[in-house]
Tab-separated table of C-alpha atoms in Angstrom:
chain	number	residue	atom	x	y	z
R	1	GLU	CA	0.016	-106.355	-56.576
R	2	ASP	CA	-1.228	-105.844	-53.027
R	3	LYS	CA	-3.393	-108.684	-51.766
R	4	VAL	CA	-5.630	-109.176	-48.716
R	5	VAL	CA	-7.273	-112.534	-48.033
R	6	GLN	CA	-9.909	-113.012	-45.366
R	7	SER	CA	-11.200	-116.254	-43.962
R	8	PRO	CA	-13.668	-117.680	-43.525
R	9	LEU	CA	-15.803	-115.970	-46.163
R	10	SER	CA	-18.883	-116.714	-44.135
R	11	LEU	CA	-19.558	-117.985	-40.626
R	12	VAL	CA	-22.733	-118.873	-38.758
R	13	VAL	CA	-22.603	-119.246	-34.976
R	14	HIS	CA	-24.983	-119.089	-32.033
R	15	GLU	CA	-25.353	-116.162	-29.707
R	16	GLY	CA	-22.787	-116.343	-26.940
R	17	ASP	CA	-20.148	-118.108	-29.009
R	18	THR	CA	-16.681	-116.676	-29.566
R	19	VAL	CA	-15.482	-116.141	-33.135
R	20	THR	CA	-12.096	-115.513	-34.684
R	21	LEU	CA	-11.836	-113.875	-38.082
R	22	ASN	CA	-8.621	-114.061	-40.067
R	23	CYS	CA	-6.882	-111.669	-42.413
R	24	SER	CA	-3.621	-112.332	-44.237
R	25	TYR	CA	-1.927	-109.875	-46.528
R	26	GLU	CA	0.856	-109.231	-48.996
R	27	VAL	CA	1.568	-105.564	-49.571
R	28	THR	CA	4.540	-103.424	-50.419
R	29	ASN	CA	5.564	-100.890	-47.788
R	30	PHE	CA	3.053	-101.930	-45.124
R	31	ARG	CA	1.740	-98.968	-43.149
R	32	SER	CA	-1.365	-100.109	-41.315
R	33	LEU	CA	-4.074	-102.759	-41.103
R	34	LEU	CA	-7.644	-101.720	-40.426
R	35	TRP	CA	-10.783	-103.612	-39.510
R	36	TYR	CA	-14.234	-102.332	-40.483
R	37	LYS	CA	-17.741	-103.563	-39.727
R	38	GLN	CA	-20.204	-103.231	-42.591
R	39	GLU	CA	-23.893	-103.712	-41.991
R	40	LYS	CA	-26.336	-102.442	-44.567
R	41	LYS	CA	-24.755	-99.042	-44.663
R	42	ALA	CA	-21.262	-97.616	-44.648
R	43	PRO	CA	-18.309	-99.537	-43.259
R	44	THR	CA	-17.607	-98.327	-39.748
R	45	PHE	CA	-14.143	-98.262	-38.308
R	46	LEU	CA	-13.188	-100.772	-35.611
R	47	PHE	CA	-9.412	-100.874	-35.232
R	48	MET	CA	-6.211	-99.686	-36.802
R	49	LEU	CA	-3.086	-101.752	-36.158
R	50	THR	CA	0.411	-100.678	-36.982
R	51	SER	CA	2.608	-102.462	-34.452
R	52	SER	CA	3.084	-106.172	-34.193
R	53	GLY	CA	2.013	-108.037	-31.085
R	54	ILE	CA	0.007	-105.251	-29.473
R	55	GLU	CA	-3.613	-106.165	-28.890
R	56	LYS	CA	-6.284	-103.549	-29.392
R	57	LYS	CA	-9.524	-104.003	-27.472
R	58	SER	CA	-12.929	-102.416	-27.538
R	59	GLY	CA	-15.503	-104.137	-25.383
R	60	ARG	CA	-16.025	-107.668	-26.663
R	61	LEU	CA	-13.898	-107.066	-29.740
R	62	SER	CA	-10.152	-107.379	-29.908
R	63	SER	CA	-7.561	-107.563	-32.641
R	64	ILE	CA	-3.889	-108.286	-32.973
R	65	LEU	CA	-1.364	-108.011	-35.772
R	66	ASP	CA	1.567	-110.301	-36.590
R	67	LYS	CA	3.832	-108.439	-39.001
R	68	LYS	CA	6.272	-111.326	-39.248
R	69	GLU	CA	3.650	-113.803	-40.403
R	70	LEU	CA	1.641	-111.101	-42.228
R	71	PHE	CA	-1.737	-111.660	-40.658
R	72	SER	CA	-4.233	-110.262	-38.213
R	73	ILE	CA	-7.123	-111.740	-36.291
R	74	LEU	CA	-10.310	-110.160	-35.029
R	75	ASN	CA	-11.900	-111.826	-32.012
R	76	ILE	CA	-15.451	-111.311	-30.854
R	77	THR	CA	-16.423	-112.879	-27.538
R	78	ALA	CA	-19.937	-113.499	-26.212
R	79	THR	CA	-21.413	-112.736	-29.612
R	80	GLN	CA	-24.779	-111.015	-29.944
R	81	THR	CA	-27.210	-110.857	-32.859
R	82	GLY	CA	-26.155	-107.230	-33.374
R	83	ASP	CA	-22.682	-108.448	-34.278
R	84	SER	CA	-24.087	-109.910	-37.498
R	85	ALA	CA	-22.361	-108.031	-40.316
R	86	ILE	CA	-19.629	-108.234	-42.891
R	87	TYR	CA	-16.225	-107.663	-41.327
R	88	LEU	CA	-13.735	-106.090	-43.706
R	89	CYS	CA	-9.983	-106.145	-43.344
R	90	ALA	CA	-8.013	-103.500	-45.221
R	91	VAL	CA	-4.320	-102.828	-45.512
R	92	GLY	CA	-2.544	-99.596	-46.290
R	93	GLY	CA	0.546	-100.279	-48.357
R	94	GLY	CA	2.447	-98.864	-51.287
R	95	ALA	CA	-0.507	-97.620	-53.297
R	96	ASP	CA	-2.873	-94.838	-52.403
R	97	GLY	CA	-6.093	-96.086	-50.921
R	98	LEU	CA	-6.593	-99.191	-48.893
R	99	THR	CA	-6.631	-102.703	-50.301
R	100	PHE	CA	-9.659	-104.518	-48.931
R	101	GLY	CA	-10.310	-108.195	-48.511
R	102	LYS	CA	-13.622	-109.662	-49.610
R	103	GLY	CA	-14.876	-109.670	-46.064
R	104	THR	CA	-16.212	-112.290	-43.676
R	105	HIS	CA	-19.989	-112.492	-43.546
R	106	LEU	CA	-20.795	-113.266	-39.909
R	107	ILE	CA	-24.271	-114.391	-38.906
R	108	ILE	CA	-25.172	-114.734	-35.234
R	109	GLN	CA	-28.214	-116.892	-34.631
R	110	PRO	CA	-30.317	-116.341	-31.497
Q	1	GLY	CA	-21.695	-82.013	-41.830
Q	2	ALA	CA	-21.180	-84.637	-39.192
Q	3	GLY	CA	-20.309	-87.430	-41.605
Q	4	VAL	CA	-19.599	-88.215	-45.228
Q	5	SER	CA	-22.688	-87.640	-47.311
Q	6	GLN	CA	-23.335	-89.241	-50.681
Q	7	SER	CA	-26.094	-88.689	-53.205
Q	8	PRO	CA	-28.077	-90.129	-54.735
Q	9	ARG	CA	-28.397	-93.134	-52.459
Q	10	TYR	CA	-29.929	-95.142	-55.287
Q	11	LYS	CA	-29.669	-94.626	-59.025
Q	12	VAL	CA	-31.161	-96.729	-61.786
Q	13	ALA	CA	-29.790	-95.964	-65.228
Q	14	LYS	CA	-30.463	-97.363	-68.642
Q	15	ARG	CA	-27.459	-98.783	-70.397
Q	16	GLY	CA	-25.680	-95.995	-72.239
Q	17	GLN	CA	-26.803	-93.200	-69.912
Q	18	ASP	CA	-24.364	-90.943	-68.102
Q	19	VAL	CA	-24.529	-90.741	-64.302
Q	20	ALA	CA	-22.989	-88.424	-61.715
Q	21	LEU	CA	-22.477	-89.403	-58.088
Q	22	ARG	CA	-21.745	-86.798	-55.470
Q	23	CYS	CA	-19.713	-86.973	-52.278
Q	24	ASP	CA	-19.602	-84.412	-49.487
Q	25	PRO	CA	-16.682	-85.323	-47.237
Q	26	ILE	CA	-16.295	-84.382	-43.606
Q	27	SER	CA	-15.405	-80.704	-43.394
Q	28	GLY	CA	-11.647	-80.176	-43.231
Q	29	HIS	CA	-10.721	-83.651	-44.407
Q	30	VAL	CA	-7.807	-83.481	-46.794
Q	31	SER	CA	-8.028	-86.887	-48.432
Q	32	LEU	CA	-10.961	-88.261	-50.378
Q	33	PHE	CA	-11.260	-91.730	-51.833
Q	34	TRP	CA	-13.727	-93.406	-54.151
Q	35	TYR	CA	-14.296	-97.176	-53.979
Q	36	GLN	CA	-16.453	-99.535	-56.011
Q	37	GLN	CA	-18.075	-102.424	-54.157
Q	38	ALA	CA	-19.697	-105.162	-56.182
Q	39	LEU	CA	-22.139	-107.543	-54.535
Q	40	GLY	CA	-20.335	-109.955	-52.245
Q	41	GLN	CA	-16.980	-108.268	-52.682
Q	42	GLY	CA	-14.850	-105.918	-50.652
Q	43	PRO	CA	-14.484	-102.304	-51.774
Q	44	GLU	CA	-12.092	-101.816	-54.693
Q	45	PHE	CA	-10.046	-98.622	-54.878
Q	46	LEU	CA	-10.917	-96.279	-57.739
Q	47	THR	CA	-9.242	-92.924	-57.147
Q	48	TYR	CA	-7.750	-90.643	-54.508
Q	49	PHE	CA	-7.666	-86.882	-54.019
Q	50	GLN	CA	-5.543	-84.822	-51.720
Q	51	ASN	CA	-7.383	-81.521	-51.563
Q	52	GLU	CA	-8.204	-80.726	-55.205
Q	53	ALA	CA	-5.367	-82.765	-56.662
Q	54	GLN	CA	-6.164	-86.195	-58.019
Q	55	LEU	CA	-3.047	-88.063	-56.974
Q	56	ASP	CA	-4.030	-91.522	-58.081
Q	57	LYS	CA	-6.635	-92.679	-60.579
Q	58	SER	CA	-5.144	-96.059	-61.260
Q	59	GLY	CA	-8.233	-97.900	-60.058
Q	60	LEU	CA	-10.659	-96.346	-62.513
Q	61	PRO	CA	-11.756	-99.295	-64.672
Q	62	SER	CA	-12.020	-97.423	-67.974
Q	63	ASP	CA	-11.934	-93.975	-69.543
Q	64	ARG	CA	-15.700	-93.840	-69.068
Q	65	PHE	CA	-15.012	-93.101	-65.397
Q	66	PHE	CA	-14.025	-89.601	-64.388
Q	67	ALA	CA	-13.731	-87.981	-60.965
Q	68	GLU	CA	-13.134	-84.427	-59.875
Q	69	ARG	CA	-12.850	-82.380	-56.708
Q	70	PRO	CA	-12.386	-78.874	-58.073
Q	71	GLU	CA	-12.393	-76.922	-54.802
Q	72	GLY	CA	-10.908	-79.571	-52.577
Q	73	SER	CA	-14.183	-80.385	-50.867
Q	74	VAL	CA	-17.140	-81.923	-52.737
Q	75	SER	CA	-16.258	-84.602	-55.256
Q	76	THR	CA	-18.183	-85.983	-58.201
Q	77	LEU	CA	-17.693	-89.376	-59.811
Q	78	LYS	CA	-19.034	-89.424	-63.355
Q	79	ILE	CA	-19.645	-92.547	-65.381
Q	80	GLN	CA	-20.302	-92.090	-69.066
Q	81	ARG	CA	-22.180	-94.530	-71.294
Q	82	THR	CA	-22.959	-96.836	-68.364
Q	83	GLN	CA	-22.691	-100.587	-68.843
Q	84	GLN	CA	-24.288	-103.375	-66.826
Q	85	GLU	CA	-20.952	-104.254	-65.264
Q	86	ASP	CA	-20.889	-100.780	-63.704
Q	87	SER	CA	-23.693	-101.847	-61.357
Q	88	ALA	CA	-22.258	-101.631	-57.858
Q	89	VAL	CA	-22.235	-99.548	-54.708
Q	90	TYR	CA	-19.902	-96.585	-55.028
Q	91	LEU	CA	-18.429	-95.648	-51.665
Q	92	CYS	CA	-16.792	-92.363	-50.873
Q	93	ALA	CA	-14.483	-92.006	-47.885
Q	94	SER	CA	-12.553	-89.129	-46.412
Q	95	SER	CA	-9.597	-88.887	-44.105
Q	96	LEU	CA	-8.222	-86.037	-42.072
Q	97	THR	CA	-4.616	-86.738	-42.972
Q	98	GLY	CA	-2.882	-85.708	-46.138
Q	99	ASN	CA	-0.621	-88.731	-46.067
Q	100	GLU	CA	-1.195	-91.918	-47.926
Q	101	ASN	CA	-3.830	-93.902	-46.138
Q	102	THR	CA	-2.220	-94.295	-42.741
Q	103	GLY	CA	-5.255	-93.068	-40.973
Q	104	GLU	CA	-8.818	-93.993	-40.429
Q	105	LEU	CA	-11.225	-93.556	-43.282
Q	106	PHE	CA	-14.759	-92.348	-42.707
Q	107	PHE	CA	-17.134	-93.809	-45.230
Q	108	GLY	CA	-20.351	-92.494	-46.677
Q	109	GLU	CA	-23.338	-94.782	-47.017
Q	110	GLY	CA	-22.675	-95.246	-50.704
Q	111	SER	CA	-24.553	-94.743	-53.935
Q	112	ARG	CA	-26.076	-97.945	-55.288
Q	113	LEU	CA	-26.023	-97.858	-59.081
Q	114	THR	CA	-28.091	-100.329	-61.074
Q	115	VAL	CA	-27.660	-100.310	-64.834
Q	116	LEU	CA	-30.462	-102.010	-66.757
């Protein structure tokens, strides 16, 4: 059974801090790992990673995949209150549909 | 439309009632997925369509759950004889590709079902 584990489950930091969110996985026939940001509405796409060791960046957010150790991290630098959300990691593997982790609930305090 | 549209946004049902949730995917998207997201959990896969064909329904929790996409566009998720444990947000997502989930999914805002 495909499995995605995210840590921590929740995190509270102050504005301006840097955070690292973790995602480890066990899937058959790995195809891709995706990060989503979920506020009160629909999850919105952040990154898709397919190759190991190549960092993807978008502004203050960056992510990297380690296919040997089966994990990915999502970094957010200089956090802002608008970064408060649930960050979901999902992996595309042998089954149709993505397997999601439970998410990391990130709270940025002013 | 510009994005994935779901209706109703909120549905309150009495236990035992049947409900129908609708999803309008992004025009031209081949793949359509339904997920169930319970409070505090990540989305759980329910079923997957490629055009009108339902290729995987392994995630449907019981035979009370039924999904269709008869013309390869709009999809309906039907839940018969609702139970309290069916209370969740039901997310629909579509993808341009016809391959198994290698691409980005675009999610709707979900239908929040509360069963009393």
